mmCIF file of C-alpha atoms in Angstrom:
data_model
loop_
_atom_site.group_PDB
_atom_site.id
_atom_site.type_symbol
_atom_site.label_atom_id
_atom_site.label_comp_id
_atom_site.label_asym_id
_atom_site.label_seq_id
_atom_site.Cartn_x
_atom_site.Cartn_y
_atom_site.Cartn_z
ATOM 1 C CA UNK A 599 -33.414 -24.572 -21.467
ATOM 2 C CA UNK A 600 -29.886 -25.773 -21.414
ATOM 3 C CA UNK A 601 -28.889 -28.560 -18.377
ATOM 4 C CA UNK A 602 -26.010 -27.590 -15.657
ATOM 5 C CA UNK A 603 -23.638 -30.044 -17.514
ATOM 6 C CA UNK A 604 -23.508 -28.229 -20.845
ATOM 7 C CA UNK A 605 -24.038 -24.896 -19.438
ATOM 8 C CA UNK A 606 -20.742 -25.405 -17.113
ATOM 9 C CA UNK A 607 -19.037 -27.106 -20.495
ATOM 10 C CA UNK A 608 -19.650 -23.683 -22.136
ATOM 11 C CA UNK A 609 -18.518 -21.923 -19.541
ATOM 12 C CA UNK A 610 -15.062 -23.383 -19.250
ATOM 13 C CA UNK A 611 -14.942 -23.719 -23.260
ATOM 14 C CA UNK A 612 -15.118 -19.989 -22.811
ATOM 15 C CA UNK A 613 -12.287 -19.507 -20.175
ATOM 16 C CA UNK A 614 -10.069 -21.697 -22.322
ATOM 17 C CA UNK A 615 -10.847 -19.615 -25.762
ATOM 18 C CA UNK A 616 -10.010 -16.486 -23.183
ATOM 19 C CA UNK A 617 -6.520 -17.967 -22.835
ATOM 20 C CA UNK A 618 -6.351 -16.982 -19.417
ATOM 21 C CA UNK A 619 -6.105 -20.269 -18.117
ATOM 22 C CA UNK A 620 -2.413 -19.541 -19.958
ATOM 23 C CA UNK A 621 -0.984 -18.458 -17.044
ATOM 24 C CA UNK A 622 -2.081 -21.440 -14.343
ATOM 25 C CA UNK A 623 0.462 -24.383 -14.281
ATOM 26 C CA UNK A 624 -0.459 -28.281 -14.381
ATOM 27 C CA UNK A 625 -0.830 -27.969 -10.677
ATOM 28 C CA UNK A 626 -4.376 -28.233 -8.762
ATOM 29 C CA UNK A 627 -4.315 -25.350 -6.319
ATOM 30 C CA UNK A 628 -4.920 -26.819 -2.996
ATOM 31 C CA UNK A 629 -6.288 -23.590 -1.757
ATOM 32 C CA UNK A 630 -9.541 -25.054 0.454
ATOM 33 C CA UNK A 631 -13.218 -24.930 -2.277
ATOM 34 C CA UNK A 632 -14.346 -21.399 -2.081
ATOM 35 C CA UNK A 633 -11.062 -19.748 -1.033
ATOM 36 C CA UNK A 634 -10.456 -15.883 -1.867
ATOM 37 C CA UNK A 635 -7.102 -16.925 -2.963
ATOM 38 C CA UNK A 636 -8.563 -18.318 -6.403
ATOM 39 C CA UNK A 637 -10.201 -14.420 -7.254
ATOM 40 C CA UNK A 638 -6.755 -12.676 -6.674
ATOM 41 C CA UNK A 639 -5.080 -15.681 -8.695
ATOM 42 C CA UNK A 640 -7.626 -14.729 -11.072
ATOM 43 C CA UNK A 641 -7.117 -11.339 -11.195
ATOM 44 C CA UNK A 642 -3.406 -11.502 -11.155
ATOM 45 C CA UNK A 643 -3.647 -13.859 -14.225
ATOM 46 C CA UNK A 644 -5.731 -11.514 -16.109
ATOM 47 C CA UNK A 645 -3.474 -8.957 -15.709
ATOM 48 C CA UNK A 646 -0.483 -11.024 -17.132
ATOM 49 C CA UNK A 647 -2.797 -11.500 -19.992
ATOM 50 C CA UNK A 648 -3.832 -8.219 -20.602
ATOM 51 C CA UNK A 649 -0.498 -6.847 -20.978
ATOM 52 C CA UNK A 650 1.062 -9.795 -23.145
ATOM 53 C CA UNK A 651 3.758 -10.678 -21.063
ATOM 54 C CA UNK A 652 5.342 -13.515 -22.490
ATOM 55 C CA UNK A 653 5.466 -16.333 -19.601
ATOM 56 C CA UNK A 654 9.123 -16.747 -19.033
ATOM 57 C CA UNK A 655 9.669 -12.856 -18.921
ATOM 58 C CA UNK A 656 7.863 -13.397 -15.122
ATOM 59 C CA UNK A 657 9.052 -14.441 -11.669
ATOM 60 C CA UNK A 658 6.673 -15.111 -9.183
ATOM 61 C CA UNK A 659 8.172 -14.907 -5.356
ATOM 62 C CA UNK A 660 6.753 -16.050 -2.713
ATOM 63 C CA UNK A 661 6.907 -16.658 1.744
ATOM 64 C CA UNK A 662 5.130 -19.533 3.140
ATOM 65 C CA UNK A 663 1.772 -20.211 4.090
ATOM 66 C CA UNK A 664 -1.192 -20.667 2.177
ATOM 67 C CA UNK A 665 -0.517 -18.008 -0.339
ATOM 68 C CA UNK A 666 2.852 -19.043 0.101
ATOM 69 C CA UNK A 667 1.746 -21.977 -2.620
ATOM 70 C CA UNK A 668 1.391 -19.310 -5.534
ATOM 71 C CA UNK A 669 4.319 -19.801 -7.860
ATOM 72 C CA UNK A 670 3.474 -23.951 -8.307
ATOM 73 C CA UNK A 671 -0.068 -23.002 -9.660
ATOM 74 C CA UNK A 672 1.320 -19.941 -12.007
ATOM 75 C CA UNK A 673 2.567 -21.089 -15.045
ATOM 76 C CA UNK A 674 5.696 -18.772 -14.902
ATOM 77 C CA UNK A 675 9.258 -18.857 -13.288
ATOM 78 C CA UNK A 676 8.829 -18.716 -9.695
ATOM 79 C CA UNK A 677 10.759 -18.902 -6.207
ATOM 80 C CA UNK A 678 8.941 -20.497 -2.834
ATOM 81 C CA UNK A 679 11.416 -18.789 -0.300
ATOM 82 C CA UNK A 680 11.709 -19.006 3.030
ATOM 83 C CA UNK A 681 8.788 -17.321 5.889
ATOM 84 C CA UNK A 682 8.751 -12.721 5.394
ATOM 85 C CA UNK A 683 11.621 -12.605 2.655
ATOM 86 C CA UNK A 684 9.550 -12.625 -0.800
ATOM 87 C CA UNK A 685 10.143 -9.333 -0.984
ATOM 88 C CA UNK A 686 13.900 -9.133 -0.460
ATOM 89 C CA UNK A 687 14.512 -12.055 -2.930
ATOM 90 C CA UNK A 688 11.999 -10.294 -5.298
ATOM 91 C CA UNK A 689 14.349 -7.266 -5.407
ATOM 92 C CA UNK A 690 17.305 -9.187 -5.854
ATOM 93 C CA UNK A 691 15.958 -11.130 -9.002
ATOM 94 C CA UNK A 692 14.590 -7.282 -10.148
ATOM 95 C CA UNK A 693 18.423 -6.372 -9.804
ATOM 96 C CA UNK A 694 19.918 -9.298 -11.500
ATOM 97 C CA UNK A 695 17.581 -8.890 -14.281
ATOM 98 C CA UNK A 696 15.505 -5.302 -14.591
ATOM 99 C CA UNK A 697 13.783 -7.073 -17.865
ATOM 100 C CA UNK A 698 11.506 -9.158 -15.719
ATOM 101 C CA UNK A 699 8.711 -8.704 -14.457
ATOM 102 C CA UNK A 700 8.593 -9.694 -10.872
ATOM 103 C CA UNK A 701 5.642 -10.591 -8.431
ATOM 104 C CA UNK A 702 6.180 -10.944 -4.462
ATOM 105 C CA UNK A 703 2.996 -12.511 -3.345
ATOM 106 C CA UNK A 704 2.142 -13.685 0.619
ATOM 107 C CA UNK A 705 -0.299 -13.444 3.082
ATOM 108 C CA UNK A 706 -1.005 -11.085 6.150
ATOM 109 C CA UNK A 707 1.241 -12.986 8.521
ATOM 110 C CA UNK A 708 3.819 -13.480 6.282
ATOM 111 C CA UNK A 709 4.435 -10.206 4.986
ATOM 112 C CA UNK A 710 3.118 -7.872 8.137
ATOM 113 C CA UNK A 711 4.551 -10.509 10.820
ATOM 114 C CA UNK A 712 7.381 -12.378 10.103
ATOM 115 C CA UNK A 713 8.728 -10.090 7.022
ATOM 116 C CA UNK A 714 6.855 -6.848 8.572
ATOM 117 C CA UNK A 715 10.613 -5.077 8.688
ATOM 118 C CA UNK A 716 10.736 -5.776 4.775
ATOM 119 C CA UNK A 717 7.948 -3.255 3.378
ATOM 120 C CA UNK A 718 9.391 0.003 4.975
ATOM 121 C CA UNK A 719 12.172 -0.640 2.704
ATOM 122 C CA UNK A 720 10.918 -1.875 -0.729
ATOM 123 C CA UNK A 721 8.298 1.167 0.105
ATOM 124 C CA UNK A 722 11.477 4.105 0.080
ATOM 125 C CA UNK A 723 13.074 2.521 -2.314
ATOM 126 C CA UNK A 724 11.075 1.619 -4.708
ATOM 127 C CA UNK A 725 11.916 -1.233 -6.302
ATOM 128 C CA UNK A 726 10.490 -1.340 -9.430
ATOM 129 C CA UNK A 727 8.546 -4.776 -8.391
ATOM 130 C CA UNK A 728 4.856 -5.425 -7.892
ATOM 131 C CA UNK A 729 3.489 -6.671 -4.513
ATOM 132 C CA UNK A 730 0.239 -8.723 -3.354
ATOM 133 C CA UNK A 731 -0.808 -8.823 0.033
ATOM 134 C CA UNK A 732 -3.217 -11.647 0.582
ATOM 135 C CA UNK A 733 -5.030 -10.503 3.693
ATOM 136 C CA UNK A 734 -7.364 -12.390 5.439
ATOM 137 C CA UNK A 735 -6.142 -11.828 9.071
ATOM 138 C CA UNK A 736 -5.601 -15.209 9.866
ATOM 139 C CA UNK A 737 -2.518 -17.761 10.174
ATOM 140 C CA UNK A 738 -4.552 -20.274 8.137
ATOM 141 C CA UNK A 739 -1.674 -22.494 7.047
ATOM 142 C CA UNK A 740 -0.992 -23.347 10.505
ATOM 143 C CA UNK A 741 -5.100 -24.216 11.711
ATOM 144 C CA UNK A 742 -6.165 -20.020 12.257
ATOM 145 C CA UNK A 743 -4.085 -18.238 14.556
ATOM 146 C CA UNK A 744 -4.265 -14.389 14.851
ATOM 147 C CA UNK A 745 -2.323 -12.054 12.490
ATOM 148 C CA UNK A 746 -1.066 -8.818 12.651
ATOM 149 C CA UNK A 747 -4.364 -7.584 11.038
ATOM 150 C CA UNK A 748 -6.926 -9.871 12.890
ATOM 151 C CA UNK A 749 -9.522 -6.720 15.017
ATOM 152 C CA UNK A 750 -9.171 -6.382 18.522
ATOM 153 C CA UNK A 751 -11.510 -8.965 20.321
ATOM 154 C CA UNK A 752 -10.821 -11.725 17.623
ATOM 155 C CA UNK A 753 -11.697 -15.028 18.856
ATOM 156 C CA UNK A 754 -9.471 -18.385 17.014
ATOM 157 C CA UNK A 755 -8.418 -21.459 19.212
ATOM 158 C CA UNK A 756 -5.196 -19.808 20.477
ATOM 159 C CA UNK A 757 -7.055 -16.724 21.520
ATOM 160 C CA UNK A 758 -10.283 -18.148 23.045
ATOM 161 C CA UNK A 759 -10.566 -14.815 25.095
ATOM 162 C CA UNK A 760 -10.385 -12.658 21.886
ATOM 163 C CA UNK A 761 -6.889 -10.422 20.664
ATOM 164 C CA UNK A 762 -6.032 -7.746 22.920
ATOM 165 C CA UNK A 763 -3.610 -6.011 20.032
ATOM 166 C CA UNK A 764 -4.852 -3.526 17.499
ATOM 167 C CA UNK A 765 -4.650 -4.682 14.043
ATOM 168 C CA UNK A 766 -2.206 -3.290 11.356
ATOM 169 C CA UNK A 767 -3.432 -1.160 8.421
ATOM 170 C CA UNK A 768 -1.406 -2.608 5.714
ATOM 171 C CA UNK A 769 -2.703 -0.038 3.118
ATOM 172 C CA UNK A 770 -1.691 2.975 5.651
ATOM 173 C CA UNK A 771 1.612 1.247 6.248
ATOM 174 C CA UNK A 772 2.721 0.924 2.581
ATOM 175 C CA UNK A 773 1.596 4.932 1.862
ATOM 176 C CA UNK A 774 3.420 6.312 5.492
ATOM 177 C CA UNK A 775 6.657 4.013 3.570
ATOM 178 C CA UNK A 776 6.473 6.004 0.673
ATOM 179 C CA UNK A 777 5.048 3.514 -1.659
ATOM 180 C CA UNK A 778 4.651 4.836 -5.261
ATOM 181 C CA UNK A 779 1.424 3.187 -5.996
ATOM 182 C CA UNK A 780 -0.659 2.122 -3.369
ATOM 183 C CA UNK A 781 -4.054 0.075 -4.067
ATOM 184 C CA UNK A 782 -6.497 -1.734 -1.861
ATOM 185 C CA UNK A 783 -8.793 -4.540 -3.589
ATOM 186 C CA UNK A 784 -11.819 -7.434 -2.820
ATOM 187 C CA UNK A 785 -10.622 -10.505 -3.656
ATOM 188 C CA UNK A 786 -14.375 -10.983 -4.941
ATOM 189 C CA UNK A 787 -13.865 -9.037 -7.720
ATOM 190 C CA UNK A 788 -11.015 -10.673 -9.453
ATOM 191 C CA UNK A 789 -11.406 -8.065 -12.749
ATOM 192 C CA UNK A 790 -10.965 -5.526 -10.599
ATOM 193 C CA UNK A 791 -7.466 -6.854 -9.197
ATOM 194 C CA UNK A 792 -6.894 -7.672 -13.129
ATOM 195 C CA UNK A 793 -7.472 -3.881 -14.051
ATOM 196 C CA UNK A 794 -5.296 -2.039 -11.221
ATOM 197 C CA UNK A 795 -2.934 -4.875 -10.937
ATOM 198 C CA UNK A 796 -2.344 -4.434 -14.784
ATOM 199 C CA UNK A 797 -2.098 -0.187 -13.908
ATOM 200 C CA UNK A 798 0.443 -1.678 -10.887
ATOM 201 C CA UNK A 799 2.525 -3.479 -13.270
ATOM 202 C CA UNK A 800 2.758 -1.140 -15.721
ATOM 203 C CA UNK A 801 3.787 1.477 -12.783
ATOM 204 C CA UNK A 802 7.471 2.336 -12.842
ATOM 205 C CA UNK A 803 8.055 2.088 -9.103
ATOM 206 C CA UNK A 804 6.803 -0.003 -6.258
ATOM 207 C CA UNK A 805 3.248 -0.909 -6.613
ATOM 208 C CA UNK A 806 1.745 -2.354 -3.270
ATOM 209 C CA UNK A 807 -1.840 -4.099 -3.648
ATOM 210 C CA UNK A 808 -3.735 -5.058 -0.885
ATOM 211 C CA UNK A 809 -6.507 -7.366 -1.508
ATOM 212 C CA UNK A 810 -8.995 -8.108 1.742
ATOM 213 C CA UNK A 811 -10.448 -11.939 1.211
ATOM 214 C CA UNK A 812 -11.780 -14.470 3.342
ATOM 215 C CA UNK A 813 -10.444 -17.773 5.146
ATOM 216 C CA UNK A 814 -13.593 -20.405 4.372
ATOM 217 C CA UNK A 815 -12.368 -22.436 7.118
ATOM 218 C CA UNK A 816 -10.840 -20.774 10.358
ATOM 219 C CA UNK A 817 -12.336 -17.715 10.403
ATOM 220 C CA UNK A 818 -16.391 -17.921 10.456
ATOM 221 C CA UNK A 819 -16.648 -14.262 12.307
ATOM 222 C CA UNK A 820 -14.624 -11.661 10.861
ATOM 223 C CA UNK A 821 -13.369 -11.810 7.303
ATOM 224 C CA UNK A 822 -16.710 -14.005 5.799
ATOM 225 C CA UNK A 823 -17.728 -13.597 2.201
ATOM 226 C CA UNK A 824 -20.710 -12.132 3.474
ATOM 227 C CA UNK A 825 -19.439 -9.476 5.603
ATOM 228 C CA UNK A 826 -16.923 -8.234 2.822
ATOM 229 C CA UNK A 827 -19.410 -8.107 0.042
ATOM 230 C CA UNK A 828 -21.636 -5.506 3.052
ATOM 231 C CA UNK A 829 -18.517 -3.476 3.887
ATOM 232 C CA UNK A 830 -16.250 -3.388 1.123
ATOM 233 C CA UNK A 831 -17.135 -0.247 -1.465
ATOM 234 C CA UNK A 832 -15.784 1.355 -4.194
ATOM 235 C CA UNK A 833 -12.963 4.476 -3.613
ATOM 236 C CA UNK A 834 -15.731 7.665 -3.691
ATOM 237 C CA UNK A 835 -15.375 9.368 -7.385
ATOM 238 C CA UNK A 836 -13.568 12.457 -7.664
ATOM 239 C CA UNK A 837 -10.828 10.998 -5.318
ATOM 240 C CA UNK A 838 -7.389 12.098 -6.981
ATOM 241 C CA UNK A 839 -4.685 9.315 -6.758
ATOM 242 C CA UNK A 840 -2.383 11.684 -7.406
ATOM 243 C CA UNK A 841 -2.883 13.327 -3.906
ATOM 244 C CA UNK A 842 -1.097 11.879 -1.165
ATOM 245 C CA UNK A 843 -2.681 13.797 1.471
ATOM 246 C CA UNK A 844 -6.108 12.889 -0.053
ATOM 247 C CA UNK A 845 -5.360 9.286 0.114
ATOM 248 C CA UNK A 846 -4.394 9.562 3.657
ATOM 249 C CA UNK A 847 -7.539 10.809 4.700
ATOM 250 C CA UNK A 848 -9.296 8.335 2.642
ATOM 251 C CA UNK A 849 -7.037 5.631 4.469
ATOM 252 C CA UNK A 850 -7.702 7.167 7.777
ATOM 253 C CA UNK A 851 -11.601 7.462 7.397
ATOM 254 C CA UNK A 852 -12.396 4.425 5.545
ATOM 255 C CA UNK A 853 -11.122 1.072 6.003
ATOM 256 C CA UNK A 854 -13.253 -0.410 3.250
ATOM 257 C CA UNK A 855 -13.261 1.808 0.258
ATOM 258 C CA UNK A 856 -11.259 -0.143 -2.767
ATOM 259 C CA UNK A 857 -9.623 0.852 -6.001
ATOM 260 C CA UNK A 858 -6.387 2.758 -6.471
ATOM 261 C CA UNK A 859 -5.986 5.089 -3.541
ATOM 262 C CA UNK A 860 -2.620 6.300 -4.331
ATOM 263 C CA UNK A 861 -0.197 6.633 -7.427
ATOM 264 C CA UNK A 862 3.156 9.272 -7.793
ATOM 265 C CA UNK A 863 5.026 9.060 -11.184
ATOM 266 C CA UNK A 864 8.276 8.037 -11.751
ATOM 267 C CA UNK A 865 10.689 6.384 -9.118
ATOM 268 C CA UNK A 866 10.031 9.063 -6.748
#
């Protein structure tokens, strides 16, 4: 029977022969231990892979907060702009240069609060770019304040008395904009994100992905690891992605079910 020591050896001897570790930079993330932000970096990574894109043919963008950190632990081009405007800057570095492939990347607050007027936009348009929504309804840069997609009732230390606003559907949002590819994901499940973020990329249009993960450390109610392993499902079979009114209702009746909810070819 092998010890932990060579056992975890093994593993990571693996990971490195995978080559996926290709695609993190020199840089520790600083993400807290057990974050949901490692899966979806994971994910996102594999997806890179999988499609052979060479590094320097990428741009990562990103807001502030904790995702906010992405592009100094990707080993690719990258731009850490100012609070809400990944997605702006993203397009204009998809304009200057349609060869690249460009990632916006942020979290709930970023990109539904302070940059909330920027996904209507990218959505009609879209801009052939691909974007990650790190949602974990919670501020946690900034010690756990309420987001645009914390429930009603949420309790942090600004809101001892719970929210009193209903949350945003960020999934709903992106398909009402007109979003050509619309995806919602478990940041437990990092081949998952790999898979449809690879289908996203490849996607000649906006791709939105919206991954649902946890905060470890300001939010012990809500968004836990435990509670999205009970909720979160799999998109029932036989759904067409093709159907916009189908993944409308699926939107509207479930606010769990993951996988690729929504695709239209072409640019619109």
């Amino acid at each position: 029977m092998k010890t932990p020591g060579p056992v975890l050896a093994e593993q990571i001897r693996r990971i490195e022969d995978s080559k996926l570790f290709s695609f993190r930079s020199g840089q520790l993330p600083t993400w807290c231990p057990g974050c949901g932000y490692f899966g979806i970096h994971a994910g996102i990574n594999a997806a890179l892979w999988q499609l052979g894109i060479p590094h320097h043919k990428v741009v990562v963008v990103s807001g502030i907060g904790c995702a906010g950190r992405y592009p100094f632990f990707s080993n690719t081009y990258g731009l850490h702009t100012t609070h809400g405007r990944s997605l702006p800057v993203a397009t204009g570095v998809k304009l200057a240069n349609p060869e690249l492939t460009v990632l916006a990347v942020g979290g709930d607050g970023d990109g539904l609060g302070i940059g909330g007027g920027h996904l209507p936009h990218a959505s009609r348009k879209d801009v052939n770019i691909s974007y990650v929504l790190f949602d974990n309804s919670i501020y946690g840069l900034t010690k756990g304040q309420p987001s645009p997609s914390s429930p009603t009732g949420f309790k942090t230390k600004v809101s001892p008395s719970g929210t009193t606003e209903r949350p945003l559907n960020a999934t709903l949002m992106a398909l009402s904009y007109g979003a050509s590819f619309v995806a919602r994901l478990f940041a437990g499940e990092p081949g998952r994100i790999g898979e449809i973020m690879a289908q996203g990329i490849r996607h000649p249009g906006f791709s939105f992905l919206h991954v649902y993960t946890s905060c470890v450390t300001f939010d012990k109610e809500y968004k836990t690891w435990d509670h999205l392993k009970e909720w979160v499902h799999p998109i029932p079979e036989g759904h067409d992605p093709s159907n916009f009114r189908a993944a409308m209702n699926l939107v509207l009746d479930d606010d769990f079910a993951t996988g690729l909810v929504y695709q239209r070819g072409g640019n619109g």
